[in-house]
mmCIF file of C-alpha atoms and ligand atoms in Angstrom:
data_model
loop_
_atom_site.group_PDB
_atom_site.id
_atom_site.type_symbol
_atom_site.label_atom_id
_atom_site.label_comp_id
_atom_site.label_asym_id
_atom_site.label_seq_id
_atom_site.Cartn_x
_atom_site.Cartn_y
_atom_site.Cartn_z
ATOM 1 C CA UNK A 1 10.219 -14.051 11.788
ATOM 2 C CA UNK A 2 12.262 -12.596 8.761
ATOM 3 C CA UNK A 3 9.823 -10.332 6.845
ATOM 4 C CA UNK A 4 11.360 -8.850 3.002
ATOM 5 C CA UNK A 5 10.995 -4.578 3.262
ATOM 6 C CA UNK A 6 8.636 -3.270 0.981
ATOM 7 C CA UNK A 7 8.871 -0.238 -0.264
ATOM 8 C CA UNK A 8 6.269 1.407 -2.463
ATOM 9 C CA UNK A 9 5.704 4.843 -3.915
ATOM 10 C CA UNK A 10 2.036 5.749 -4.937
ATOM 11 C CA UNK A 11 2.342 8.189 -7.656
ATOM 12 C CA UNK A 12 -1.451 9.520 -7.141
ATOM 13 C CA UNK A 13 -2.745 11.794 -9.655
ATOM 14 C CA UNK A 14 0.555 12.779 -11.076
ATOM 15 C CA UNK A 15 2.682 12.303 -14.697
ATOM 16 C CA UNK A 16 2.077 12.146 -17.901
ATOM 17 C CA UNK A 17 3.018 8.430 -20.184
ATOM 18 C CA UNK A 18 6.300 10.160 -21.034
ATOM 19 C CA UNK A 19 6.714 11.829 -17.325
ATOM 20 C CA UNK A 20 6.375 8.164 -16.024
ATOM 21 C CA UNK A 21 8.781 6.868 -18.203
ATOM 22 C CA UNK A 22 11.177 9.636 -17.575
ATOM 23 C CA UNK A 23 10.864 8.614 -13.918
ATOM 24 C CA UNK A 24 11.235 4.713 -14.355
ATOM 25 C CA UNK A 25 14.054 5.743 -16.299
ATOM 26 C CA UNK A 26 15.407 7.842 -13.557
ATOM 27 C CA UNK A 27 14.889 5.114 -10.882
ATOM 28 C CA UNK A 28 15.765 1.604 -12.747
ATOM 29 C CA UNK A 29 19.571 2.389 -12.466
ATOM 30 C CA UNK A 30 19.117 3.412 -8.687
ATOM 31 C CA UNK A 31 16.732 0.519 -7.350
ATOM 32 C CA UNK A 32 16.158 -1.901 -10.633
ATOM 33 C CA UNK A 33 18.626 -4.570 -9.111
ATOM 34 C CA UNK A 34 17.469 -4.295 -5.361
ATOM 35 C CA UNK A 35 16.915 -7.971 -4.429
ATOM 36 C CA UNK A 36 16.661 -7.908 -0.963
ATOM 37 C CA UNK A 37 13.559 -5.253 -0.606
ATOM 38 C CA UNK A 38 10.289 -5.674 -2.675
ATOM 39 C CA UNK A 39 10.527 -2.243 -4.883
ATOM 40 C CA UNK A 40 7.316 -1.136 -6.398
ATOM 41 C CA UNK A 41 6.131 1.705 -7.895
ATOM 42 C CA UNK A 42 2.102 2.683 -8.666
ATOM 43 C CA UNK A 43 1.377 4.647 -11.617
ATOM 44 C CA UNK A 44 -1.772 6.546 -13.148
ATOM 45 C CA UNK A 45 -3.723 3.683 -14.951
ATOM 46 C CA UNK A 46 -2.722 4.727 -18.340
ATOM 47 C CA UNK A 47 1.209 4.811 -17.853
ATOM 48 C CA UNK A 48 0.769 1.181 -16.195
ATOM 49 C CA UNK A 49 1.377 -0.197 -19.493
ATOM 50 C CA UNK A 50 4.551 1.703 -20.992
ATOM 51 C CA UNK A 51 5.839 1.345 -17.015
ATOM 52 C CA UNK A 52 5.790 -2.537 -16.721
ATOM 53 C CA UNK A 53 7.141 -2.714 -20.023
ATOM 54 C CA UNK A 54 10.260 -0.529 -19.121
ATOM 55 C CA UNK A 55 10.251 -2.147 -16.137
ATOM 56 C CA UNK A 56 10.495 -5.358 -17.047
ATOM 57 C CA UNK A 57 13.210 -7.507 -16.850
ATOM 58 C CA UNK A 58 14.242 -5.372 -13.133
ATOM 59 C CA UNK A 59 13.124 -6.044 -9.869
ATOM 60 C CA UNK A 60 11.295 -3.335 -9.776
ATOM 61 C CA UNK A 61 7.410 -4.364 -9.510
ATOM 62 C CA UNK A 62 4.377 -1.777 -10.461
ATOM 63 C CA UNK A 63 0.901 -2.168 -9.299
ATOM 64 C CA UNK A 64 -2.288 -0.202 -9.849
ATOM 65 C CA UNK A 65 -3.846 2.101 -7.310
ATOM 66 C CA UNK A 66 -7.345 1.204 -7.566
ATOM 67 C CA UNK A 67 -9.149 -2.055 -9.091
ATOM 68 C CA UNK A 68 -13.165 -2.979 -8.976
ATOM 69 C CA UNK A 69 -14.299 -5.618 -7.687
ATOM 70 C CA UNK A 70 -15.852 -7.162 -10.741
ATOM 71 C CA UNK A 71 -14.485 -8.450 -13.764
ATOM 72 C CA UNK A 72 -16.768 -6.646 -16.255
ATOM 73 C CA UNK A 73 -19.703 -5.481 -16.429
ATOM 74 C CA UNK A 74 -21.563 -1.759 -16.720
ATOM 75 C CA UNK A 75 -19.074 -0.125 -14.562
ATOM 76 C CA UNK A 76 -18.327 3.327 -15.962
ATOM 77 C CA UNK A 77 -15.178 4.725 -15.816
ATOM 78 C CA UNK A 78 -13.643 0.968 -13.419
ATOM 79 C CA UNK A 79 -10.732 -1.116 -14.332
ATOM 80 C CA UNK A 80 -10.615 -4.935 -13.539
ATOM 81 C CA UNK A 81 -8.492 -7.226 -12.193
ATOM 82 C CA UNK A 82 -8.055 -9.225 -15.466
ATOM 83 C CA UNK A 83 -7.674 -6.118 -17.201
ATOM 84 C CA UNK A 84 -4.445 -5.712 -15.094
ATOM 85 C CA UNK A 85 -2.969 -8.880 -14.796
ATOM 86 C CA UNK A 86 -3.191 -8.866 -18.748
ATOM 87 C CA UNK A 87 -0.522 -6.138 -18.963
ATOM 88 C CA UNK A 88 1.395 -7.726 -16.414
ATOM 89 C CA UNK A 89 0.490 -5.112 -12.878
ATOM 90 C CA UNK A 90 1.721 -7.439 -9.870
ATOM 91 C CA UNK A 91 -0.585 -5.758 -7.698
ATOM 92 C CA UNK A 92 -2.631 -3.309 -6.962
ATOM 93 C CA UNK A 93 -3.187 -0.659 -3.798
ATOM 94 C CA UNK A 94 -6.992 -0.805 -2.427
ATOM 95 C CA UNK A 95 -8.493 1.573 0.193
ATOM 96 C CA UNK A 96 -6.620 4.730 -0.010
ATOM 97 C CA UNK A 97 -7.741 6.964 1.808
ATOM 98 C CA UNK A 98 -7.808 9.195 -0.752
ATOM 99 C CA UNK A 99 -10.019 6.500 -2.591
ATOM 100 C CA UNK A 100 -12.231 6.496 0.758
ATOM 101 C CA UNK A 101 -12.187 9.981 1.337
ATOM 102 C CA UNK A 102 -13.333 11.629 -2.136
ATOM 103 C CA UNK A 103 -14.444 8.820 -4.049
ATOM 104 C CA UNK A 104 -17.000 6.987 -1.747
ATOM 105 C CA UNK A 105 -14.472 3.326 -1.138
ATOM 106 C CA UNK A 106 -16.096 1.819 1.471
ATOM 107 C CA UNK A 107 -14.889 -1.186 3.574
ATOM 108 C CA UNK A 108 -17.949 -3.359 2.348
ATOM 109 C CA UNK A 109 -16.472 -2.790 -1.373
ATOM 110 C CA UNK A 110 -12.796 -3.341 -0.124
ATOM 111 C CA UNK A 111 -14.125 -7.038 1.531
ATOM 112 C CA UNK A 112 -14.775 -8.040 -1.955
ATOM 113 C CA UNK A 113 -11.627 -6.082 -3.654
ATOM 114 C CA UNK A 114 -8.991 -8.040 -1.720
ATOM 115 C CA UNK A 115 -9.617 -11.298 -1.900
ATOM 116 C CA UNK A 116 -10.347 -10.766 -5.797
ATOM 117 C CA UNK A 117 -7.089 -9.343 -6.488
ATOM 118 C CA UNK A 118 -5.340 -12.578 -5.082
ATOM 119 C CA UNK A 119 -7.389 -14.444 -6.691
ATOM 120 C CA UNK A 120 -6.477 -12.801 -9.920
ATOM 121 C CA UNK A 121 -3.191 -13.010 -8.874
ATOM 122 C CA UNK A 122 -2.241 -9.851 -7.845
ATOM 123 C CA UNK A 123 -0.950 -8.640 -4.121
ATOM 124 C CA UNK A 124 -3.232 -6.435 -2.664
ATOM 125 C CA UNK A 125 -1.860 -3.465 -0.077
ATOM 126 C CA UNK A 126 -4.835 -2.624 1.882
ATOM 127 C CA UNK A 127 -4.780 0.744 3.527
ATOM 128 C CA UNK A 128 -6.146 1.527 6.808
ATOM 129 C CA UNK A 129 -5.616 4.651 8.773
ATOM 130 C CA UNK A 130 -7.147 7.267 11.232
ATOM 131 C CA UNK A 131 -8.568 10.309 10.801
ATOM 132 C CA UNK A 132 -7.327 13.694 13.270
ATOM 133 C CA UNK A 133 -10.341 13.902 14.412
ATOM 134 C CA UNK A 134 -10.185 9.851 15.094
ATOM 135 C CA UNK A 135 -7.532 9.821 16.803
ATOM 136 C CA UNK A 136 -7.671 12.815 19.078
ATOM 137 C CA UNK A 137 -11.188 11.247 20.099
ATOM 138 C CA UNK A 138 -9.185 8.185 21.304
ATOM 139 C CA UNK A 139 -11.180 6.125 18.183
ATOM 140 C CA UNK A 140 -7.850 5.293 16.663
ATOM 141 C CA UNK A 141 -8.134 1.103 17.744
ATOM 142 C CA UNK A 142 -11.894 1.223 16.771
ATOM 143 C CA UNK A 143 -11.359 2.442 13.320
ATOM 144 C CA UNK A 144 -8.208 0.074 12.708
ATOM 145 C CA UNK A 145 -10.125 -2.746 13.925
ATOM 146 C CA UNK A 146 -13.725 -2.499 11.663
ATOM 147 C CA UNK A 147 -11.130 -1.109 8.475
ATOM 148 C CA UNK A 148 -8.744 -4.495 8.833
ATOM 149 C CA UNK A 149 -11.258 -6.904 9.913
ATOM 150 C CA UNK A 150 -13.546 -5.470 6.703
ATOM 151 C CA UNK A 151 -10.843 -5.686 4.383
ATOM 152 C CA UNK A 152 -9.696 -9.091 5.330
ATOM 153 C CA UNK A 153 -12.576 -11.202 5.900
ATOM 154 C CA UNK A 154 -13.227 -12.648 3.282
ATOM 155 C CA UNK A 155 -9.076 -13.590 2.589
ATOM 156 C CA UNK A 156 -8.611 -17.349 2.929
ATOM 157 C CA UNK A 157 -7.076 -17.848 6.013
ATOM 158 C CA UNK A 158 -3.768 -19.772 3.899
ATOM 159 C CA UNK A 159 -3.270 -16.508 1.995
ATOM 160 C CA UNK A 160 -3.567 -13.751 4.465
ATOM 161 C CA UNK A 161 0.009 -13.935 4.993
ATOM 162 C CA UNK A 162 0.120 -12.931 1.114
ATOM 163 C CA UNK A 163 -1.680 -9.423 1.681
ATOM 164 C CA UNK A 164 0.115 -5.923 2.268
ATOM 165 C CA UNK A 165 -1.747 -4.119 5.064
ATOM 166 C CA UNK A 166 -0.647 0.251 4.940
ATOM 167 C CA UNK A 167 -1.443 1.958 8.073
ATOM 168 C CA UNK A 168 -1.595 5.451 7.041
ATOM 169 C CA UNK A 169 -2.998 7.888 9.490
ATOM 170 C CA UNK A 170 -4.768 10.100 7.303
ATOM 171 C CA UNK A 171 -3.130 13.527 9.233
ATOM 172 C CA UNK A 172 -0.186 12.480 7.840
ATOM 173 C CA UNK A 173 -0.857 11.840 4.003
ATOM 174 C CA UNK A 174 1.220 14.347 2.414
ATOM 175 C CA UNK A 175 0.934 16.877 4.685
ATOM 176 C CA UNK A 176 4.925 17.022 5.760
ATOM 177 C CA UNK A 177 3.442 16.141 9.445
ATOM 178 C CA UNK A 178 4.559 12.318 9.613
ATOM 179 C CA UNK A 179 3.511 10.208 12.842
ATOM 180 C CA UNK A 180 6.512 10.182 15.368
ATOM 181 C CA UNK A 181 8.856 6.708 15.017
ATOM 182 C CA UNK A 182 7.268 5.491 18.468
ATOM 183 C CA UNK A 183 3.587 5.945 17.030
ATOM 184 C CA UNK A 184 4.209 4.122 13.976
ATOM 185 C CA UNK A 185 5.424 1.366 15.572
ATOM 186 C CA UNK A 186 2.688 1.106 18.519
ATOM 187 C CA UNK A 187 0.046 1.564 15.676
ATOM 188 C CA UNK A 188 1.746 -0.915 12.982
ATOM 189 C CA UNK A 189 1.769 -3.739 16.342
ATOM 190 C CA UNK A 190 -1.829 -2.724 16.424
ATOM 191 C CA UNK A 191 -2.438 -3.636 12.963
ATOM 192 C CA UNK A 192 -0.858 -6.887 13.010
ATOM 193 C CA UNK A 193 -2.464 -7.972 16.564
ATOM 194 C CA UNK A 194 -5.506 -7.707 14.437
ATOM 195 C CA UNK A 195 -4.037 -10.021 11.585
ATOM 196 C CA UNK A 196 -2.991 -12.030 14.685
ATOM 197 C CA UNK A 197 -6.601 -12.193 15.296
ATOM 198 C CA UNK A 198 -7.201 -14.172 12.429
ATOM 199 C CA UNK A 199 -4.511 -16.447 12.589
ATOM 200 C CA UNK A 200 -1.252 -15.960 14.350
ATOM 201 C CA UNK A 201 0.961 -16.953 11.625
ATOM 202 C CA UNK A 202 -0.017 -14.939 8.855
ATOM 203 C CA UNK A 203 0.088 -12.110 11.336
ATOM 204 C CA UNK A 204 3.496 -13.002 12.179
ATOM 205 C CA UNK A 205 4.191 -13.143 8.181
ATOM 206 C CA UNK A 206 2.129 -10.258 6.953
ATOM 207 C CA UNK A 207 4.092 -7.617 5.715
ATOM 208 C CA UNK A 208 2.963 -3.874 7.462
ATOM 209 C CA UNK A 209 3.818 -0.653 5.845
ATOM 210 C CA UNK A 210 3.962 2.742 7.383
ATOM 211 C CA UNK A 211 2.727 5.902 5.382
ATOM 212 C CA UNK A 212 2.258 9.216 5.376
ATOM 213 C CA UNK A 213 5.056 11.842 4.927
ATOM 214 C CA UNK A 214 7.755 9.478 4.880
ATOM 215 C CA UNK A 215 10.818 11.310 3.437
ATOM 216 C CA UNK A 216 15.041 10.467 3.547
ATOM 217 C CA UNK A 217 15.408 11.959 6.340
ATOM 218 C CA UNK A 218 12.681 10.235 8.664
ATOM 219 C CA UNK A 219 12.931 6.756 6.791
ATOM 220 C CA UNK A 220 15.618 4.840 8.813
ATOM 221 C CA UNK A 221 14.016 5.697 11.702
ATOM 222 C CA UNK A 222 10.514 4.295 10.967
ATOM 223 C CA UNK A 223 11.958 1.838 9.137
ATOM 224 C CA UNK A 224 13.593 0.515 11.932
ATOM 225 C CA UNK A 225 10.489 -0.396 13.998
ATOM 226 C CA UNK A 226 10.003 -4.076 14.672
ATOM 227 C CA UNK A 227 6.781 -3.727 13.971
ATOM 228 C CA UNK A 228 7.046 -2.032 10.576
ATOM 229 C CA UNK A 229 8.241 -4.129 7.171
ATOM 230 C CA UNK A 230 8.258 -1.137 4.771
ATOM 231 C CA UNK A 231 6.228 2.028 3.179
ATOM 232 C CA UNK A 232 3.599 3.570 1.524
ATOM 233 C CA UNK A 233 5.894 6.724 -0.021
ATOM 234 C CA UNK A 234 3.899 9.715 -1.951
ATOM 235 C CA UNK A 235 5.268 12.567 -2.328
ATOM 236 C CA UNK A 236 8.717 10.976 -1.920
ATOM 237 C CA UNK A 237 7.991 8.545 -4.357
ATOM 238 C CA UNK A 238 7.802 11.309 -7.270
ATOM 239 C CA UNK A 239 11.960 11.953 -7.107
ATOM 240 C CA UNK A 240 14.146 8.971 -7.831
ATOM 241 C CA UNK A 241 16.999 10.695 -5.541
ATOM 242 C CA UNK A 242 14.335 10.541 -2.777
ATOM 243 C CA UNK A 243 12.964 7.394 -3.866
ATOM 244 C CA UNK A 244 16.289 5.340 -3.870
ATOM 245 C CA UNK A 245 17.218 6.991 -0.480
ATOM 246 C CA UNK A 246 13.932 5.388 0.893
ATOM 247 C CA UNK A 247 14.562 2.186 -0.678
ATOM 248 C CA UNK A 248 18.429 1.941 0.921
ATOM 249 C CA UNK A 249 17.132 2.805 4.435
ATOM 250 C CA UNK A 250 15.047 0.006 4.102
ATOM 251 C CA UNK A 251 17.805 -2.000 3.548
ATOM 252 C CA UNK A 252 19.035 -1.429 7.004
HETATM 253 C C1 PEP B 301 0.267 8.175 0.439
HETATM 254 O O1 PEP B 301 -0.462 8.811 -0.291
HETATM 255 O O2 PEP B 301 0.104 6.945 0.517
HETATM 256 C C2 PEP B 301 1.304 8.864 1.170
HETATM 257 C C3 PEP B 301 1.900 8.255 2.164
HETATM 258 O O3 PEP B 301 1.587 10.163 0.778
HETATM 259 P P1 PEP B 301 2.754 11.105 1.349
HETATM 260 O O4 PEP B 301 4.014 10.271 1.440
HETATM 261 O O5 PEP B 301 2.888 12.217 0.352
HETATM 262 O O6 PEP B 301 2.320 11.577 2.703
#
């Protein structure tokens, strides 16, 4: 089974409208033609716009980092899915665990998110990942298994293949302390045994990212796994150098 990389930097909390065009800028001439990985970038909701429109025309994709699960409604302070597909976001990353950690996203929330953003018409990565404490308490599998059954149930079995699953362990998430090559890949098989679990073809299709500290000089490794299509970059993500060197180690 011949799965495309896909290689995604999450640009969190960070640039201004002109910062994030500097960095498009910075990157379109390093990874705008890339054909043969899916290149995407995720910017702050209000440099989506001015991003997809300087990214347009390149293969260079940009999705949102959060989306609610409604359309409209008295949501304070939320962004929809139609509000993104009407500027022209291909996607959009749900369950962070940033999102989970300090902004209450629960799996019951991310059930509903998923299967609305392909409905909308947008590709959904759905992160999952363990916590230290998790995973030195052996609850690694557990956790894995309630986050990506949650987030997937309600996916029509014909599009599950269509869905980006991110295992980040959450001890990892920009602390410089990346999981070893070898636990990547056991945990990334993990994941997609569970998409397996739903139907064996899509989990044979689905696309699985690593994350979490993923720099130049750990990339080819991880990249490597057979078990791993791609990553969830963020730190990395915020230098086009970096960026591009990620994106050419995924080319193999
Ligand atoms: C992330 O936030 O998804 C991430 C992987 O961050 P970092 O690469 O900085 O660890």
């Amino acid at each position: 089974m011949s799965r495309k990389p896909f290689i995604a930097g999450n640009w969190k909390l960070n640039n201004t409208i002109a910062e994030a065009e500097e960095l498009i800028q910075a990157l379109l001439p390093r990874v705008g033609a890339v054909e043969d990985v899916d290149v995407v970038v995720a910017p702050s909701y209000l440099s989506l716009a001015a991003v997809v429109d300087s990214a347009r025309g390149s293969a260079v994709q940009v999705y949102a980092q959060n989306m609610h699960e409604k359309d409209s409604g008295a949501f304070t302070g939320e962004v929809s899915a139609p509000m993104l597909t009407e500027i022209d976001v291909h996607g959009v990353i749900l369950g962070h665990s940033e999102r989970r950690q300090f902004f209450g996203e629960t799996d019951r929330a991310l059930q509903l998110k998923v299967p609305r953003a392909l409905e909308a018409g947008l590709i959904p990565i759905l992160c999952v990942g363990e916590t230290e404490e998790e995973r030195e308490q052996g609850d690694t599998e557990r956790r894995l298994r309630h986050q990506v059954q949650e987030g997937l149930e309600k996916v029509p079995v014909e599009r599950l293949h269509e869905v980006v699953v991110a295992y980040e362990p959450v001890w990892a998430i920009g602390t410089g302390l990346s999981a070893t090559a070898e636990q990547a890949q056991e945990t990334c098989g993990f994941v997609r045994a569970l998409v397996q679990g739903f139907d064996k073809e899509a989990g044979n299709a689905v696309r699985v990212l690593y994350g979490g500290s993923l720099k130049p000089e750990n990339a080819a490794e991880i990249l490597s796994q057979p078990d791993i299509d791609g990553a969830l970059v963020g730190g990395a993500s915020l230098d086009a150098e970096s960026f591009a060197a990620i994106v050419e180690a995924a080319r193999g």
